[in-house]
Amino acid sequence: MVVARLARLLSRHKILGACVLAVAALLLFNAPSIIKVAHAEEAPAPAAGAAAADTGFHYFEFMHSAKYSDAERAALFGTLVVAFAGLAYAAMLMKQVNAADKGTAKMQEIAAAVREGADAYLKRQLTTVAILIGVLVIVLYVTKAMAVNDFGDHFAIGRAAAFLMGATFSALVGFVGMRLATTGNLRVAAAAPVGFGKALMLGYRTGTITGMLTDGLGLLGGTLIFMTYGERAYEALIGFGFGGTLLALFMRVGGGIYTKAADVGADLVGKVEKDIPEDDPRNAATIADNVGDNVGDCAGMAADIFESYEVTIVAAMILGYIAFGHKGVIFPILVRAIGVFASIISTYLVRAGDKGNVAEAMKSINFGFIVGSFLSVVGFIVLGAFYLHNLDYHGLDPHIPGWASLGSTSLDMRPAYACLIGVILCVALNKCTEIFTGTEYSAVKGCYKNCTTGHATNIIEGFAVGYESAVWTALILCTAIAGSVLIYSGTVSPIWIAYGVAMCGIGMLTLTGNTISMDVFGPVADNANGIGEMGYDRKAMGEEKYKEARQILSDLDAVGNTTKAVTKGVAIGSAVIAAVSLFASFITVIGSGGAGEEKPLPLSLFNHVAEMLTISNPRILVGMLIGGSVPLLFSSMTIRAVGRAAYLIVNECRIQFRDKEIWAGTKKPDYGRVVRICTESAQKELVGPAFLAVFSPVLVGFLLGPLALAGFLAGSIVVGQLLASFMCNAGGAWDNAKKMVEDEPRDLEANTGKGSEKHKASVTGDTVGDPLKDTAGPAINPLLKVMNMVAILTVPMMVVFDDKVVERVKAGAEAAKYELPKNFGENPNSMVMYGAIIISLVALGWAIWQSKREAQMGGGE
Amino acid sequence: MVVARLARLLSRHKILGACVLAVAALLLFNAPSIIKVAHAEEAPAPAAGAAAADTGFHYFEFMHSAKYSDAERAALFGTLVVAFAGLAYAAMLMKQVNAADKGTAKMQEIAAAVREGADAYLKRQLTTVAILIGVLVIVLYVTKAMAVNDFGDHFAIGRAAAFLMGATFSALVGFVGMRLATTGNLRVAAAAPVGFGKALMLGYRTGTITGMLTDGLGLLGGTLIFMTYGERAYEALIGFGFGGTLLALFMRVGGGIYTKAADVGADLVGKVEKDIPEDDPRNAATIADNVGDNVGDCAGMAADIFESYEVTIVAAMILGYIAFGHKGVIFPILVRAIGVFASIISTYLVRAGDKGNVAEAMKSINFGFIVGSFLSVVGFIVLGAFYLHNLDYHGLDPHIPGWASLGSTSLDMRPAYACLIGVILCVALNKCTEIFTGTEYSAVKGCYKNCTTGHATNIIEGFAVGYESAVWTALILCTAIAGSVLIYSGTVSPIWIAYGVAMCGIGMLTLTGNTISMDVFGPVADNANGIGEMGYDRKAMGEEKYKEARQILSDLDAVGNTTKAVTKGVAIGSAVIAAVSLFASFITVIGSGGAGEEKPLPLSLFNHVAEMLTISNPRILVGMLIGGSVPLLFSSMTIRAVGRAAYLIVNECRIQFRDKEIWAGTKKPDYGRVVRICTESAQKELVGPAFLAVFSPVLVGFLLGPLALAGFLAGSIVVGQLLASFMCNAGGAWDNAKKMVEDEPRDLEANTGKGSEKHKASVTGDTVGDPLKDTAGPAINPLLKVMNMVAILTVPMMVVFDDKVVERVKAGAEAAKYELPKNFGENPNSMVMYGAIIISLVALGWAIWQSKREAQMGGGE
């Protein structure tokens, strides 16, 4: 029945088609090695320890291994069903949205122009990226295969295939999210005359489609990889995570540069130079500005949150196996399945009456979130009570306290509790962001008041607000991490502690469906408002209806601003949680001599290696300082990139304005040229920051060694979190302070409302905040994760060049009777090291030079 | 002869009197215990290990111990002579400056008003601080005495007395620096009509007085402590360092708030509201604004650099003993003596012709610096070659490479090489800061160009510049640290590596005399320019002479802007270097069971403890996140404090403007009221940030344990350095971009020069940068050092509450046969822990509440 339904859906929906394709790729890639395995079984068993990675591995082991109960097998298939149910729900909503009224011809024309621009951008981006992804697939395959000296190695193939799948899924989510936003905004605008409730529902459901796609694909990917590789899924999972994060970085940076370049460019030439209103059709940059909202806020953000969803499950699955055996892997998958289920129900509940308002909409959206949280928590507590019995503690004393065993002799509820902390963390981060960026709180009011005394005081107050918000965000994250650690206090294994933190991340992103719905709703409502403004036929609608519909769209826009801002804290929080938990993975890779997580590292060996990473080693402090400076350099680069791209747009618009017919409004400007400039600039500009993300960990690791690389990661997490929170929240506060000034009655004598000096000061704040909150700030999340993944992937190559580390790992392995790869640390090929250092230096040098060279031209005239 | 000269100087100079007083205090404090020691020698020897701290200690041991050669004794006394020579040189210059022409009565009147305000502020501040210092002296004495259970303990007394000495010296340097600036500015203004060379020399020498005072007192303090306590100087040195940093924090924060509150307040009410020029005498805030330059830029900065000078020598001396025995301590003292000598010569060389200009002045100042560097480098290389023979390696293999032994069998030049790296680091940091804040480089030009397109683009460009500058500063520091570490690569002791880093800090601050001269020259020239503007008698001077003199003052102002900005990087760099090297000290304190550095910790025990500080422990990452957020919270607090204080000033000025006679210019406004408001606000506002600095490490250490505290320190260093560089350099770039616009010919049509829209945009940048570069940014340096000192002082109390740490230290000590204090870790009094947590929570809660409560009132109307 499931298959029949699948086939039916498949034939109708491109998205499903694409994801099935990715899955097929995974299997196809494995085909040669499946055959090879069949042969290997006939051959004599390899000498013990010769190739540990090859010993006794079978695909789809969970189907016949005695370790798994039938209930577990059923649950895994059930998870697949839930994943497809999520996708099916997305398909259903898509049908609803597509079927909705599309409004007047003029509205459709505007929407079509925006859509066309957005499609062009994404197609261009995906084409460029596809080449890079192709190259990386080969690099990942070859490096792994060379490391184990076997070009048919299952894990070399699995890693490359999973990387492709992760990247494809991430791109798909971004692409679909954006397409739908450009479909949904038109429908919302058309629904507004019908009533508030209808418009809200359409807008929110447009977001939900992307949300459920994220949920479904994320769950599908993780589950399939586990089904395929079983307890040896590590290599494939790392590839899956890397693919997702890398794509997200491209989408975030490219989209972020596009949207703000178009915005700033359009404003500079329109508002500042020519003194014409924001959406004046004579301004050639208008359409690009609207396109930007979609490629930045929808495509970039959807890919970003998909990646967070993916990396947290990757971290939990990797740690789960080495911590507690296969139950530690299946539990997070099942928790995610519960989350998808809860999201389906709770997002469907969001609705409002025809005469609704901002408060009612917010109440309904929040109600949906609370219902979802409640369902999830109940779900995974019940699941835990049934499932978390007789975990595999690898012979260590589990030390289960009474509040975790609940009186049972075999129960260990601690992973479920860690999830609970994650749910609370998510709610707390949302609230914290709201307090610093919501108009009803003192932070934004402070900026608003400081606009009275001028541009500078508004900016200064924003600094204070942003700094403080970063502190509270950090403290909330610290509390959650400390809580997750405390759950396992008294136990001996640091891996269990890391697993607790990873499960906190799982809990935190349980309601990703709802989070993305809220997020995407922002730009959809924003665009719908724009389409209404430009496209409504005032005469045909009648004055009363027109005003009513416009008010509804304006209200929805306000709701979207709030929901969009509020969820930003979760993204950067997920980077910190994932990075903290992945530290254990980093050490395991070093301790196992680069063999990864194929078999649990003995506790003594793990500790023996972990103890090298002491902050009393100046080398690690140097790594931390370098790592901490990367988010700043990255921000500097992206901020400058926006400036350069905006400058090109200003130039183009100036040229078009010189055409007297365009200026008179009798000839349509060439919107497409500006869209093309934006597209090309964004493509070009994202290379430098991407190089920084990929090559800086490679350079540090090869030049200063794997220990400095660990410090590098720690430093980048600490500074990255603080900087991202600062930039996002200061930007959000300035944005809403401007909104508060604009909502005042206009009175130039009293210095209030639009056009007043106060308003000008507030616009300065908003403009300063734009590249901070929409380009640099949110891109730090994928930056941190890409650096983390690159570090884990490359550290096996670096570790062999550090004699002290090699010596220590060998000594520890001998003491613990752990078998290292046979040729670990013997005569490493120093050409690899020099090659990597030179390539990284050239790439980074080019990136920095590029970012500076054009800056002068950009600011030049 | 020396004594006679001392007495003569003493009778004439208050400063010398005060410092002799402080030295006397040190001896006085020790009097009872000297008596006690005499008794103890009669009593039977204490049981082995009963009170390790008391075994066989004698004051002034270096005088009779066989360990010291006569040459060493002579060198130590020689160092005292150099220290006094530095002070005598300062006294000589002071006489020169005092004797110089004081200009017209009107000039003297203005200078007197400024001086009066500055004196009032500092007296008020020192009175308040004196109480706190008194309390802390008692706290330090009692806690240490209780820990060793002996109220006559030499080290309890020594620590408290040294703390008092450190605080007194720091206050003295700040006070004198400021007094002299208010003396020198008048003389410089009076000398300008005579010629460029005379004015430059007077201004630079005014700075040199403070510089030599810093050199002399810093050297005196360190040498005296070593002479008194010999190889057991640890406790006293820590006290000395803490006293200096704490005072510097007060002076920096208080002065920073004062100067920017007065500046912003005067501008808001004068320029913005009333549209009158900057130094209009009707504005009641004018004098306060000038006072601010002195209390912030002179007093605050001088105390700050004194503290850096002090903490680096403290770090080197502490590590020197446990690394290489007494030679490791004496070497940095002698290097400093060479530096003082080089500064005396090289600062005396700075002069220019009567028709000099900016370029000639810069050339001469830079020439002085280069000569000083050359003399120092030659000096300590020669010293090293003679002195660094037969170091005490505590039985470890020194592994001296050929480039360090230079063919000799006993020579080890590595400490001297580390100093050399420090000198290069200092030059590199100066250059780096210059590149990002100098008008001839692309960073400032970028901001300048971006002023054309408005307020927002200027601010955005400043962000990019500031971020990038922080990255390069970090990379320079990393290179220096890595270089210092590399010198000792291949050796086994992490203490040697830490000593290398500490010696890099010694080298970096060798030319503190020149650095402070350059720094103080900035505000002196600035004030002289102001006095010239307001006080010159145009008619009496004649039009030509007047213009010439004004041009000279304007040129000197420009020179001062450059020299002042350039040296800022060194201060924050010193914090990083000192903190990195002090990490080893932190671990030694834990490893010795809180006994400090009284005897070298066995290598195995040190490593055993250091290995606990692994960043793979989430608790340490939590500490890092919290530590990283402190500089942001601190900045947010100080930025808000400026806003609140400025608001009070605006209110007062508004009230005075309502007096029609004042507005008409016929009645002198009450400048004193504004000065008093500034003074009181600054006093009040510095309490919150100071509480944050002192109590946040206490809270983290007691609540999350000593390991989290180590993470806390590491996180604060990384974020603090980046944030401070960002804020100082962005602020500097905005400041100079404004200067570039102001130097353009005024043409409102072409949008250039004063009064244009471009100028307004540049003023916004400058105003935003003001609290960043003059309040929050520079205060991060003492913040980091205070937190470091508090952590080292309190960690012995924290460590006993962490069972795991106690267990590990005990196991390590047993294995290494190291004797821990008898009752280490036994039944700690948990009331101490709860008490400390509660007090810290209350103090921090109050500080945060205070910072938020008034913010609303401040921004209120």
PDB file of C-alpha atoms in Angstrom, chain B residues 630-734:
ATOM      1  CA  VAL B 630      31.903  39.112  29.822  1.00  0.00           C
ATOM      2  CA  PRO B 631      33.714  41.610  27.543  1.00  0.00           C
ATOM      3  CA  LEU B 632      30.436  42.136  25.687  1.00  0.00           C
ATOM      4  CA  LEU B 633      28.438  42.690  28.848  1.00  0.00           C
ATOM      5  CA  PHE B 634      31.170  44.980  30.139  1.00  0.00           C
ATOM      6  CA  SER B 635      31.100  46.986  26.901  1.00  0.00           C
ATOM      7  CA  SER B 636      27.338  47.170  26.949  1.00  0.00           C
ATOM      8  CA  MET B 637      27.436  48.475  30.534  1.00  0.00           C
ATOM      9  CA  THR B 638      30.092  51.107  29.903  1.00  0.00           C
ATOM     10  CA  ILE B 639      28.476  52.291  26.664  1.00  0.00           C
ATOM     11  CA  ARG B 640      25.163  52.701  28.467  1.00  0.00           C
ATOM     12  CA  ALA B 641      26.895  54.456  31.358  1.00  0.00           C
ATOM     13  CA  VAL B 642      28.225  57.073  28.956  1.00  0.00           C
ATOM     14  CA  GLY B 643      24.728  57.589  27.612  1.00  0.00           C
ATOM     15  CA  ARG B 644      23.238  58.058  31.070  1.00  0.00           C
ATOM     16  CA  ALA B 645      25.933  60.457  32.257  1.00  0.00           C
ATOM     17  CA  ALA B 646      25.683  62.452  29.027  1.00  0.00           C
ATOM     18  CA  TYR B 647      21.956  62.751  29.567  1.00  0.00           C
ATOM     19  CA  LEU B 648      22.460  64.328  33.002  1.00  0.00           C
ATOM     20  CA  ILE B 649      24.892  66.816  31.485  1.00  0.00           C
ATOM     21  CA  VAL B 650      22.455  67.714  28.730  1.00  0.00           C
ATOM     22  CA  ASN B 651      19.810  68.408  31.363  1.00  0.00           C
ATOM     23  CA  GLU B 652      22.110  70.647  33.389  1.00  0.00           C
ATOM     24  CA  CYS B 653      23.230  72.603  30.332  1.00  0.00           C
ATOM     25  CA  ARG B 654      19.641  73.092  29.232  1.00  0.00           C
ATOM     26  CA  ILE B 655      18.817  74.567  32.637  1.00  0.00           C
ATOM     27  CA  GLN B 656      21.771  76.929  32.469  1.00  0.00           C
ATOM     28  CA  PHE B 657      20.916  77.995  28.916  1.00  0.00           C
ATOM     29  CA  ARG B 658      17.509  79.096  30.157  1.00  0.00           C
ATOM     30  CA  ASP B 659      19.333  81.831  32.079  1.00  0.00           C
ATOM     31  CA  LYS B 660      19.124  84.653  29.526  1.00  0.00           C
ATOM     32  CA  GLU B 661      22.347  86.286  30.711  1.00  0.00           C
ATOM     33  CA  ILE B 662      24.301  83.113  30.130  1.00  0.00           C
ATOM     34  CA  TRP B 663      22.792  82.705  26.670  1.00  0.00           C
ATOM     35  CA  ALA B 664      23.658  86.321  25.870  1.00  0.00           C
ATOM     36  CA  GLY B 665      27.237  85.678  26.950  1.00  0.00           C
ATOM     37  CA  THR B 666      27.240  88.343  29.652  1.00  0.00           C
ATOM     38  CA  LYS B 667      27.349  85.898  32.573  1.00  0.00           C
ATOM     39  CA  LYS B 668      29.812  83.059  32.996  1.00  0.00           C
ATOM     40  CA  PRO B 669      28.038  79.717  33.205  1.00  0.00           C
ATOM     41  CA  ASP B 670      28.640  77.515  36.240  1.00  0.00           C
ATOM     42  CA  TYR B 671      31.214  75.165  34.738  1.00  0.00           C
ATOM     43  CA  GLY B 672      31.825  73.592  38.131  1.00  0.00           C
ATOM     44  CA  ARG B 673      28.326  72.100  38.340  1.00  0.00           C
ATOM     45  CA  VAL B 674      28.835  70.144  35.123  1.00  0.00           C
ATOM     46  CA  VAL B 675      32.288  69.064  36.269  1.00  0.00           C
ATOM     47  CA  ARG B 676      30.747  67.844  39.511  1.00  0.00           C
ATOM     48  CA  ILE B 677      28.006  65.953  37.675  1.00  0.00           C
ATOM     49  CA  CYS B 678      30.594  64.284  35.483  1.00  0.00           C
ATOM     50  CA  THR B 679      32.717  63.410  38.480  1.00  0.00           C
ATOM     51  CA  GLU B 680      29.833  61.929  40.402  1.00  0.00           C
ATOM     52  CA  SER B 681      28.406  60.005  37.447  1.00  0.00           C
ATOM     53  CA  ALA B 682      31.757  58.519  36.594  1.00  0.00           C
ATOM     54  CA  GLN B 683      32.244  57.424  40.207  1.00  0.00           C
ATOM     55  CA  LYS B 684      28.834  55.861  40.351  1.00  0.00           C
ATOM     56  CA  GLU B 685      28.985  54.240  36.955  1.00  0.00           C
ATOM     57  CA  LEU B 686      32.314  52.532  37.419  1.00  0.00           C
ATOM     58  CA  VAL B 687      30.990  50.387  40.252  1.00  0.00           C
ATOM     59  CA  GLY B 688      28.900  48.097  38.036  1.00  0.00           C
ATOM     60  CA  PRO B 689      31.633  47.237  35.524  1.00  0.00           C
ATOM     61  CA  ALA B 690      34.144  46.827  38.365  1.00  0.00           C
ATOM     62  CA  PHE B 691      31.806  44.390  40.102  1.00  0.00           C
ATOM     63  CA  LEU B 692      31.524  42.464  36.861  1.00  0.00           C
ATOM     64  CA  ALA B 693      35.303  42.205  36.604  1.00  0.00           C
ATOM     65  CA  VAL B 694      35.802  41.077  40.184  1.00  0.00           C
ATOM     66  CA  PHE B 695      32.780  38.876  40.816  1.00  0.00           C
ATOM     67  CA  SER B 696      32.240  37.067  37.521  1.00  0.00           C
ATOM     68  CA  PRO B 697      35.350  34.878  37.915  1.00  0.00           C
ATOM     69  CA  VAL B 698      34.440  34.275  41.559  1.00  0.00           C
ATOM     70  CA  LEU B 699      30.949  33.152  40.616  1.00  0.00           C
ATOM     71  CA  VAL B 700      32.088  30.903  37.775  1.00  0.00           C
ATOM     72  CA  GLY B 701      34.840  29.362  39.884  1.00  0.00           C
ATOM     73  CA  PHE B 702      32.661  28.530  42.842  1.00  0.00           C
ATOM     74  CA  LEU B 703      29.571  27.573  40.863  1.00  0.00           C
ATOM     75  CA  LEU B 704      31.108  25.598  37.990  1.00  0.00           C
ATOM     76  CA  GLY B 705      34.496  24.782  39.468  1.00  0.00           C
ATOM     77  CA  PRO B 706      38.114  25.699  38.779  1.00  0.00           C
ATOM     78  CA  LEU B 707      38.156  23.944  35.397  1.00  0.00           C
ATOM     79  CA  ALA B 708      35.290  26.046  34.118  1.00  0.00           C
ATOM     80  CA  LEU B 709      37.166  29.069  35.461  1.00  0.00           C
ATOM     81  CA  ALA B 710      40.149  28.174  33.287  1.00  0.00           C
ATOM     82  CA  GLY B 711      37.809  28.026  30.296  1.00  0.00           C
ATOM     83  CA  PHE B 712      36.328  31.323  31.425  1.00  0.00           C
ATOM     84  CA  LEU B 713      39.746  32.982  31.303  1.00  0.00           C
ATOM     85  CA  ALA B 714      40.560  31.526  27.889  1.00  0.00           C
ATOM     86  CA  GLY B 715      37.211  32.618  26.439  1.00  0.00           C
ATOM     87  CA  SER B 716      37.548  36.112  27.836  1.00  0.00           C
ATOM     88  CA  ILE B 717      41.032  36.529  26.354  1.00  0.00           C
ATOM     89  CA  VAL B 718      39.972  35.462  22.871  1.00  0.00           C
ATOM     90  CA  VAL B 719      36.799  37.516  22.726  1.00  0.00           C
ATOM     91  CA  GLY B 720      38.303  40.419  24.674  1.00  0.00           C
ATOM     92  CA  GLN B 721      41.210  40.848  22.309  1.00  0.00           C
ATOM     93  CA  LEU B 722      39.048  40.715  19.199  1.00  0.00           C
ATOM     94  CA  LEU B 723      36.389  43.002  20.618  1.00  0.00           C
ATOM     95  CA  ALA B 724      38.867  45.562  21.940  1.00  0.00           C
ATOM     96  CA  SER B 725      40.749  45.706  18.647  1.00  0.00           C
ATOM     97  CA  PHE B 726      37.487  45.977  16.728  1.00  0.00           C
ATOM     98  CA  MET B 727      36.175  48.829  18.854  1.00  0.00           C
ATOM     99  CA  CYS B 728      39.428  50.792  19.120  1.00  0.00           C
ATOM    100  CA  ASN B 729      40.308  50.558  15.449  1.00  0.00           C
ATOM    101  CA  ALA B 730      36.812  51.118  14.063  1.00  0.00           C
ATOM    102  CA  GLY B 731      36.584  54.157  16.338  1.00  0.00           C
ATOM    103  CA  GLY B 732      39.985  55.369  15.231  1.00  0.00           C
ATOM    104  CA  ALA B 733      39.098  54.953  11.556  1.00  0.00           C
ATOM    105  CA  TRP B 734      35.838  56.891  11.948  1.00  0.00           C
TER     106      TRP B 734
END
